[in-house]
C-alpha cells in the first residue's frame, strides 16, 4: 500500500502535542504544576498583611507570566523555520509491504524493517510509526492524506498486520481491517 502527502507545521504540532501526553513527559510536568500550585497559596498567605501592595503580589504575577511564556516559546520554537524545512522535504511517499516501511521524499529514500519500528499508534490527526521510544522519533502520516477514514483504517490495519508478523506476534483481526485496533474519535 502506498500513500502520498505533504507535511505541514500543524501535522508536526499535533505530533508534539501527542508526545507531551506520554507518561515519561507528562509525570514531570504534572509534578511541576503541583509544586507551582502549592507555592501560590503559600505566597498569598505570606503576602497578606494590612500593608499589602502591588509589589507583594508581583512574584505570583511573574510566575504566571513565566509559565505562559514557556508555552508560547515552545510553540514558536517548534514552528519557526518549519515551513522552510518541510518545503525542502517535498512530497512524502510511504509504502508498506511485508518487507518493511519505505519512506521517500526529496531528502531521503529509506526502507525500515518492521523489527526497527517499536510501535504503531494513531490519534485523531495522525498515524505514528515510532522508531525510538526514548526520544519519541516517529514517522508521521497525517490522517488527511487518506481519501476517507476507511482508507486510513485499512492502511493502519495492514501496517499493524505487517508489524505483528515482523515481530513474530500473532495477528489481531484480519489483515487490512481495523478489527482489534484502536478506533479514532
Coordinates of C-alpha atoms in Angstrom, one line a residue:
X1 CA 0.0 0.0 0.0
X2 CA 1.2 3.5 -0.8
X3 CA 0.2 7.0 0.4
X4 CA 1.5 10.4 -0.7
X5 CA 1.3 13.6 1.2
X6 CA 2.9 16.9 2.2
X7 CA 3.6 17.5 5.9
X8 CA 2.6 20.8 7.4
X9 CA 3.5 22.7 10.5
X10 CA 0.1 21.7 12.0
X11 CA 1.0 18.0 11.5
X12 CA 4.2 18.4 13.4
X13 CA 2.4 20.4 16.2
X14 CA -0.1 17.6 16.5
X15 CA 2.7 15.1 16.9
X16 CA 4.3 17.3 19.6
X17 CA 1.1 17.5 21.5
X18 CA 0.7 13.7 21.3
X19 CA 4.3 13.3 22.5
X20 CA 3.6 15.5 25.5
X21 CA 0.9 13.1 26.7
X22 CA 3.5 10.3 27.1
X23 CA 3.8 9.3 30.8
X24 CA 7.6 9.9 30.6
X25 CA 6.9 13.6 29.8
X26 CA 3.6 14.1 31.5
X27 CA 4.5 13.0 35.0
X28 CA 7.3 15.6 35.5
X29 CA 5.0 18.3 34.1
X30 CA 2.3 17.3 36.5
X31 CA 4.7 17.4 39.4
X32 CA 6.0 20.8 38.4
X33 CA 2.4 22.1 38.1
X34 CA 1.5 20.7 41.6
X35 CA 4.6 22.4 43.0
X36 CA 3.7 25.7 41.4
X37 CA 0.1 25.4 42.5
X38 CA 1.4 24.6 46.0
X39 CA 3.6 27.7 46.1
X40 CA 0.9 30.2 45.1
X41 CA -1.2 29.7 48.3
X42 CA 1.9 29.9 50.4
X43 CA 2.9 33.2 48.8
X44 CA -0.6 34.5 49.2
X45 CA -0.6 33.6 52.9
X46 CA 2.8 35.2 53.5
X47 CA 1.8 38.3 51.5
X48 CA -1.4 39.0 53.3
X49 CA -0.9 41.9 55.5
X50 CA -2.6 45.3 56.1
X51 CA 0.1 47.0 54.1
X52 CA -0.3 44.7 51.0
X53 CA 0.8 46.4 47.8
X54 CA 1.2 45.5 44.2
X55 CA 4.8 44.6 44.9
X56 CA 3.8 41.9 47.3
X57 CA 1.8 40.2 44.6
X58 CA 4.5 40.6 41.9
X59 CA 6.2 37.2 42.4
X60 CA 2.9 35.4 41.7
X61 CA 2.2 37.6 38.6
X62 CA 5.8 37.0 37.3
X63 CA 5.4 33.2 37.9
X64 CA 2.2 33.1 35.8
X65 CA 3.7 35.2 33.1
X66 CA 6.8 32.9 33.0
X67 CA 4.6 29.8 32.6
X68 CA 2.7 31.4 29.7
X69 CA 6.0 32.4 28.1
X70 CA 7.3 28.9 28.3
X71 CA 4.3 27.6 26.4
X72 CA 4.5 30.3 23.8
X73 CA 8.2 29.8 23.3
X74 CA 7.7 26.0 22.9
X75 CA 5.1 26.5 20.2
X76 CA 7.2 29.2 18.4
X77 CA 10.3 27.0 18.6
X78 CA 8.5 24.1 17.1
X79 CA 7.1 26.1 14.2
X80 CA 9.9 28.5 13.4
X81 CA 11.5 27.6 10.2
X82 CA 9.3 24.6 10.0
X83 CA 7.7 25.6 6.7
X84 CA 11.1 26.0 5.0
X85 CA 12.3 22.6 6.2
X86 CA 9.1 20.9 5.3
X87 CA 9.1 22.5 1.8
X88 CA 12.7 21.2 1.3
X89 CA 11.5 17.7 2.0
X90 CA 8.7 18.0 -0.6
X91 CA 6.2 15.3 -1.1
X92 CA 6.4 12.2 1.2
X93 CA 5.7 8.8 -0.2
X94 CA 5.1 6.0 2.3
X95 CA 4.9 2.4 1.1
X96 CA 4.2 -0.5 3.4
X97 CA 4.8 -4.1 2.5
X98 CA 5.8 -7.3 4.3
X99 CA 9.5 -6.3 3.8
X100 CA 9.1 -3.1 5.7
X101 CA 8.2 0.6 5.7
X102 CA 9.6 2.7 2.8
X103 CA 9.7 6.5 3.3
X104 CA 10.7 8.6 0.3
X105 CA 11.0 12.3 -0.1
X106 CA 13.4 14.9 -1.7
X107 CA 16.0 14.3 1.0
X108 CA 15.8 10.6 1.7
X109 CA 14.8 7.2 0.4
X110 CA 14.8 4.6 3.2
X111 CA 13.5 1.2 3.9
X112 CA 12.9 0.4 7.6
X113 CA 12.3 -3.2 8.6
X114 CA 9.3 -3.9 10.8
X115 CA 11.6 -5.0 13.6
X116 CA 13.0 -1.4 13.8
X117 CA 9.6 0.0 14.4
X118 CA 8.8 -0.1 18.1
X119 CA 5.1 0.8 18.0
X120 CA 2.4 1.9 15.6
X121 CA -0.1 4.4 17.1
X122 CA -2.9 6.6 15.8
X123 CA -4.8 9.6 17.1
X124 CA -7.5 11.8 15.5
X125 CA -4.9 13.7 13.4
X126 CA -2.0 11.4 12.5
X127 CA -0.6 7.8 12.3
X128 CA 2.7 7.4 14.1
X129 CA 5.3 4.8 13.2
X130 CA 7.5 5.1 16.3
X131 CA 11.2 4.2 15.7
X132 CA 12.6 5.2 19.1
X133 CA 10.6 5.4 22.3
X134 CA 13.3 7.2 24.3
X135 CA 13.2 10.5 22.3
X136 CA 9.9 9.7 20.5
X137 CA 11.3 9.6 17.0
X138 CA 8.5 8.7 14.6
X139 CA 7.4 8.8 11.0
X140 CA 4.2 10.8 10.9
X141 CA 1.4 10.3 8.4
X142 CA -1.4 12.8 8.6
X143 CA -4.9 11.4 8.6
X144 CA -5.9 14.0 6.0
X145 CA -3.7 12.2 3.4
X146 CA -6.3 9.5 3.1
X147 CA -9.4 9.7 1.0
X148 CA -11.6 8.7 4.0
X149 CA -11.5 7.2 7.4
X150 CA -12.0 3.7 5.9
X151 CA -8.8 4.1 3.8
X152 CA -6.9 5.2 6.9
X153 CA -8.2 2.3 8.9
X154 CA -7.3 -0.2 6.1
X155 CA -3.7 1.3 5.9
X156 CA -3.4 1.1 9.7
X157 CA -4.7 -2.5 9.7
X158 CA -2.2 -3.6 7.0
X159 CA 0.6 -1.8 8.8
X160 CA -0.2 -3.4 12.1
X161 CA -0.5 -6.8 10.4
X162 CA 2.9 -6.5 8.8
X163 CA 4.4 -5.2 12.1
X164 CA 3.0 -8.1 14.1
X165 CA 4.3 -10.6 11.5
X166 CA 7.7 -8.8 11.6
X167 CA 7.9 -9.1 15.4
X168 CA 6.7 -12.7 15.4
X169 CA 3.5 -11.9 17.2
X170 CA 0.0 -13.3 16.5
X171 CA -2.1 -11.1 14.4
X172 CA -5.2 -9.5 15.9
X173 CA -8.1 -9.3 13.5
X174 CA -7.9 -9.8 9.7
X175 CA -5.2 -8.1 7.6
X176 CA -6.3 -4.7 6.4
X177 CA -9.1 -4.3 8.8
X178 CA -9.0 -2.2 11.9
X179 CA -10.5 -5.1 14.0
X180 CA -8.6 -5.3 17.2
X181 CA -7.0 -1.9 16.7
X182 CA -7.8 1.4 18.2
X183 CA -10.5 3.5 16.6
X184 CA -10.3 7.2 16.1
X185 CA -12.8 9.7 17.7

